[in-house]
XYZ file of C-alpha atoms in Angstrom:
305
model
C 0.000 0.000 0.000
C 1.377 3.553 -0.887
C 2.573 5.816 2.373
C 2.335 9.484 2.374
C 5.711 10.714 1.835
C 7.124 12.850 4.715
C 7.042 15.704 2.919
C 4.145 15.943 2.209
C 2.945 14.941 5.975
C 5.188 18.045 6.795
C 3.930 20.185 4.378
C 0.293 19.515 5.198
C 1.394 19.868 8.919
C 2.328 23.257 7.863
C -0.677 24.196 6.497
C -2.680 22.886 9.868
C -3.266 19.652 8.198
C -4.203 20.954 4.776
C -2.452 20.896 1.259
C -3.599 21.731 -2.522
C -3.318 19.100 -5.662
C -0.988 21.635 -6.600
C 1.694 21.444 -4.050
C 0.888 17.572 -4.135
C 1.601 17.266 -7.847
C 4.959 19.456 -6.851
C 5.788 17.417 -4.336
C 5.197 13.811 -6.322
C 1.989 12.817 -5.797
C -0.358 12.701 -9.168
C -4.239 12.555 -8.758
C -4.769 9.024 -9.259
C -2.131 8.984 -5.807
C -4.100 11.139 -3.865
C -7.387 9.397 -4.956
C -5.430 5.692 -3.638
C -4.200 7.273 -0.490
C -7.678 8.410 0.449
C -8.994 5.293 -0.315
C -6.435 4.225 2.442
C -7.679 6.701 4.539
C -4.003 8.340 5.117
C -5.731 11.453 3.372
C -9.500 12.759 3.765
C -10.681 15.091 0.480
C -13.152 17.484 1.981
C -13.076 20.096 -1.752
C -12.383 19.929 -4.855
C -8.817 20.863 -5.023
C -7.330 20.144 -1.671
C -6.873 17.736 0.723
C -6.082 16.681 4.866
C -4.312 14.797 6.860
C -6.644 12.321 8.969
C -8.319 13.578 12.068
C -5.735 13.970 15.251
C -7.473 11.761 17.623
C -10.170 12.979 19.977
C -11.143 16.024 17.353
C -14.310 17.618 18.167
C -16.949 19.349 15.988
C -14.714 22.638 16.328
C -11.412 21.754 15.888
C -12.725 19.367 12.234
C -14.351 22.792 11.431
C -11.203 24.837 12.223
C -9.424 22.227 9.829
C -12.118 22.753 7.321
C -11.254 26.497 7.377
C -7.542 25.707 7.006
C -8.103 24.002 3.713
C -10.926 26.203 2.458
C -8.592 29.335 2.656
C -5.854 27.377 0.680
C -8.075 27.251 -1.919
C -9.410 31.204 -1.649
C -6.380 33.126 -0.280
C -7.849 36.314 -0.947
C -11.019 35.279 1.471
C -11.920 36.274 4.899
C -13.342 33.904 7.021
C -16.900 35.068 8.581
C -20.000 33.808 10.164
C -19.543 30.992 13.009
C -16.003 29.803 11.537
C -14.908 34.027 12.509
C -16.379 33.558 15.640
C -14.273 29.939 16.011
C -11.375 31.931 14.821
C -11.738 34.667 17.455
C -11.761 32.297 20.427
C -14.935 32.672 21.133
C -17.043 29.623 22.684
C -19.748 27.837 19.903
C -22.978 25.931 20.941
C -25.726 24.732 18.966
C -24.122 26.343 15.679
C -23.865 24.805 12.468
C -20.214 23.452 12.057
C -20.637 20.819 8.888
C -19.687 23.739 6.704
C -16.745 26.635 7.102
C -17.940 29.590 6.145
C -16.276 32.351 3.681
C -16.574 35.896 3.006
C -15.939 36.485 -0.652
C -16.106 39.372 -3.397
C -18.116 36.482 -6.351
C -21.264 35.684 -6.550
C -22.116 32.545 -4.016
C -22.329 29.657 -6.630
C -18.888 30.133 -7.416
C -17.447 28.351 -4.770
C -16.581 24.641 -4.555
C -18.935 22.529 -2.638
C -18.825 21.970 0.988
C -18.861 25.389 1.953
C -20.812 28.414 2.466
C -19.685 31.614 0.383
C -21.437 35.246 1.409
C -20.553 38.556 1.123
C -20.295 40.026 4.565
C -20.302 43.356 5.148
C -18.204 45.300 8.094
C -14.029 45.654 8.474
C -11.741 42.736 8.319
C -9.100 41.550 10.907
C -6.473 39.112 11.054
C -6.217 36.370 13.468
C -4.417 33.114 14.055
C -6.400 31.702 10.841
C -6.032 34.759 8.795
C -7.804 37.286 7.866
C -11.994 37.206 9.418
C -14.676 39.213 9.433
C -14.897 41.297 12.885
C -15.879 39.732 16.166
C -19.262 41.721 16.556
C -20.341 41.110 13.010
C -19.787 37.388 13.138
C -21.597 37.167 15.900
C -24.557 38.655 14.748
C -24.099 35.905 11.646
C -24.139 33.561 13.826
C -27.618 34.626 15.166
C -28.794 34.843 11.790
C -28.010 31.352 10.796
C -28.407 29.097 14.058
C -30.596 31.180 15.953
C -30.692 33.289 18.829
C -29.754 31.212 21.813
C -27.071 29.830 19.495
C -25.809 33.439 18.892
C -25.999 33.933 22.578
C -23.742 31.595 23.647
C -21.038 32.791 21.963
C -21.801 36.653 22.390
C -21.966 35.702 26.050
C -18.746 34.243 26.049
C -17.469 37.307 24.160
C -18.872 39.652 26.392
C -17.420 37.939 29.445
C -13.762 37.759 28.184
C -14.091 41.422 26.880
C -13.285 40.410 23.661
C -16.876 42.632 22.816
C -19.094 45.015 23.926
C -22.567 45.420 23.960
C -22.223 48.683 22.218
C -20.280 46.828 19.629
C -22.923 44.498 19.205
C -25.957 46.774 19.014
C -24.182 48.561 16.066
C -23.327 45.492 14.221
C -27.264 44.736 14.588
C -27.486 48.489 13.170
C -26.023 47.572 10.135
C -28.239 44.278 9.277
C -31.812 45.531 10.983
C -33.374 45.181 7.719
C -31.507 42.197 6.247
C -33.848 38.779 6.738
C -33.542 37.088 10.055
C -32.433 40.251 11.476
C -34.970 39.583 14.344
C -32.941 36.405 15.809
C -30.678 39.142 16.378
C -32.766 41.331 18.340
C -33.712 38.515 20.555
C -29.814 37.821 21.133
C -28.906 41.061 22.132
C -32.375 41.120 24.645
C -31.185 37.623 26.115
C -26.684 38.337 26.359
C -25.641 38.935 30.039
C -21.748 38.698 30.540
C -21.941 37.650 33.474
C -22.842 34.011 32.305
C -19.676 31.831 32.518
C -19.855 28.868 30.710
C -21.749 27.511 27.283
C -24.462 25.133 29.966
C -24.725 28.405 32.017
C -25.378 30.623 29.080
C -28.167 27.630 27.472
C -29.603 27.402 31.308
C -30.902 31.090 31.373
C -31.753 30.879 27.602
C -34.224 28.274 28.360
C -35.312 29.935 31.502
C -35.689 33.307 29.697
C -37.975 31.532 27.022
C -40.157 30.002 29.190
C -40.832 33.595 31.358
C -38.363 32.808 33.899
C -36.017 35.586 34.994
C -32.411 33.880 36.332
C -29.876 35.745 37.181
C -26.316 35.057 36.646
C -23.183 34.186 39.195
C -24.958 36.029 42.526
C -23.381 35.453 45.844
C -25.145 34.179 48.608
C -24.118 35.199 51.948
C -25.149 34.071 55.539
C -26.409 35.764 58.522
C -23.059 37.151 59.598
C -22.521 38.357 55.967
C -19.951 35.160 54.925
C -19.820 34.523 51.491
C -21.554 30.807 51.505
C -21.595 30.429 47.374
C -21.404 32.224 44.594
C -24.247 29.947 42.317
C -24.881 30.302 37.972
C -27.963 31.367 38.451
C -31.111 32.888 41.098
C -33.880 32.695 40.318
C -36.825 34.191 42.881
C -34.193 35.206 45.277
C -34.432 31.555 46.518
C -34.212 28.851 44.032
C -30.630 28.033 43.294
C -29.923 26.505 39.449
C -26.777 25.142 38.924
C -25.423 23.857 35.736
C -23.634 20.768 36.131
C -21.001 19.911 33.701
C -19.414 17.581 35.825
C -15.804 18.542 34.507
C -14.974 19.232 38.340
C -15.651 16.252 39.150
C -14.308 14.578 35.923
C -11.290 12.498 38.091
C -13.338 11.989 41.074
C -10.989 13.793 43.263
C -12.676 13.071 46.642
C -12.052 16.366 48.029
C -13.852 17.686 45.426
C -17.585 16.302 45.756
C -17.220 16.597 49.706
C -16.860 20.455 49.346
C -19.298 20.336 46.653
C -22.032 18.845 49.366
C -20.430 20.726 52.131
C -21.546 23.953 49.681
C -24.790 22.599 48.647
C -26.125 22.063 52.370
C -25.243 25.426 53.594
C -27.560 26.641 51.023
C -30.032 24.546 52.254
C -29.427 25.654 55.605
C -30.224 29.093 54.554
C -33.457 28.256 52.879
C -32.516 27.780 48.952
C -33.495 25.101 47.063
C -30.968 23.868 44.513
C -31.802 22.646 41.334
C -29.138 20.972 39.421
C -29.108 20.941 35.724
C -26.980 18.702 33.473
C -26.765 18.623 29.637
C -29.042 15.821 29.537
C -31.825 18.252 30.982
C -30.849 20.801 28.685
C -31.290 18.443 25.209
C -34.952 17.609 26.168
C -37.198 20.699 25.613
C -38.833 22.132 27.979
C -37.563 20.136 31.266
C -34.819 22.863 32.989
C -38.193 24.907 33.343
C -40.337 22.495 34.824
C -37.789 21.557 37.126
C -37.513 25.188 38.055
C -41.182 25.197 38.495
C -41.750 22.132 40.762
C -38.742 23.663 42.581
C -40.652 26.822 43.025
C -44.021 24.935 44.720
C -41.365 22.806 47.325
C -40.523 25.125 50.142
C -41.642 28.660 49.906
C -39.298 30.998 52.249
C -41.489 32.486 55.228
């Protein structure tokens, strides 16, 4: 069986795991090879004119998207990236996006592009980051509204706004320059529904689906006892007494005993004082409409006198 050459593994490597039929045919490698060596599986062919090293093992959604990008802009040099793959690019956290396509900001019409991708002409300034040059944090997150939805959009503009990599201001006048564009409503609803003071992806979905359903939670409040001791500082409050509290279960990931015991040492003291504690996982959050009926059966418990 034929073996990618190592210069062509470097190359690619490079390239963050991306090279043209061009440099390929440079380097050796004629069509018919590359076609064999993907059949082999030593090289995926996600467009027309380039091709990637197999996925490093343990690759998420984002980081095969990020690849995507790499080999996309091989192919269009002269394009920007925009939409969720900017907001990727950025640094900025992505939830409930669509990642099975990079995204590309380019000068032709759309059907000029190779298949695979998504071609648009953005509007707004371009900026360079670690994958080139992108459309502008505040305008890729209002694409991102556009095309997955609100919640989807806030996610990452809450992650943005936390890290300061945004401002609302900045926001609002990217909105400004699409209010009349279709869709331009999902991001109204983002901006109403953004709080920076959400600080994770489960948090940020938590109060999403709270918000929906008429709930108001607010974010990362401290909870002090009689003496005025900080007790907790919890995701969310909702009422003044119902504790939510998004469970990722990363902290407790290798089961460091230590760990849970504070974790239940923290939980009871809020008891103590009167709050109920609701604890959501990402289970709860994938079935619609259960994070606010546990809220509400929470609510009709234990009423504080």
């Amino acid at each position: 069986m034929r073996t990618l050459p190592a210069e062509v593994v470097d190359l690619a490597h490079g390239q963050r795991g991306a090279l043209t039929t061009a440099q390929a045919r440079v380097l050796g490698l004629l069509p018919s090879d590359l076609v064999e060596l993907a059949g082999h599986r030593q090289l995926e062919h996600p467009f027309r004119g380039v091709y990637t090293l197999p996925p490093p093992p343990g690759e998420d959604a984002e980081g095969r998207h990020l690849r995507l990008c790499a080999a996309l802009r091989l192919l269009y040099p002269q394009g920007a990236l925009t939409g969720v793959s900017a907001v990727l690019a950025h640094g900025a956290a992505v939830s409930g996006a669509d990642l099975s396509r990079p995204v590309l900001r380019w000068s032709k019409d759309r059907g000029t592009g190779v298949k695979g991708a998504v071609f648009r002409r953005s509007t707004g300034p371009v900026v360079e980051t670690s994958l080139g040059p992108t459309t502008a944090l505040p305008q890729a997150l209002v694409e991102v509204a556009m095309d997955s939805g609100p919640v989807a959009g806030v996610v990452s503009a809450d992650h943005a706004l936390h890290s300061r990599a945004v401002t609302l201001e900045q926001l609002s006048a990217a909105l400004d320059d699409v209010r009349r564009w279709p869709r331009a409503g999902r991001v109204r609803s983002m901006l109403a529904l953004v709080d920076a003071r959400s600080e994770s992806v489960g948090e940020s979905q938590t109060r999403c689906q709270l918000s929906i359903a008429g709930i108001v939670a607010v974010p990362q409040v401290e909870i002090r006892d009689e003496n005025g001791e900080l007790v907790a500082r919890v995701d969310l409050l909702v009422d003044d007494w119902v504790v939510v509290e998004f469970d990722g279960r990363i902290k407790y990931a290798d089961g460091d005993p230590s760990v849970l015991w504070r974790e239940k040492k923290r939980e009871d003291a809020l008891r103590r004082l009167g709050y109920v504690v609701v604890r959501v996982t990402w289970a709860d959050l994938r079935v619609p409409g259960k994070v606010a009926a546990m809220v509400r059966r929470a609510r009709q418990d234990v009423r504080p006198a």
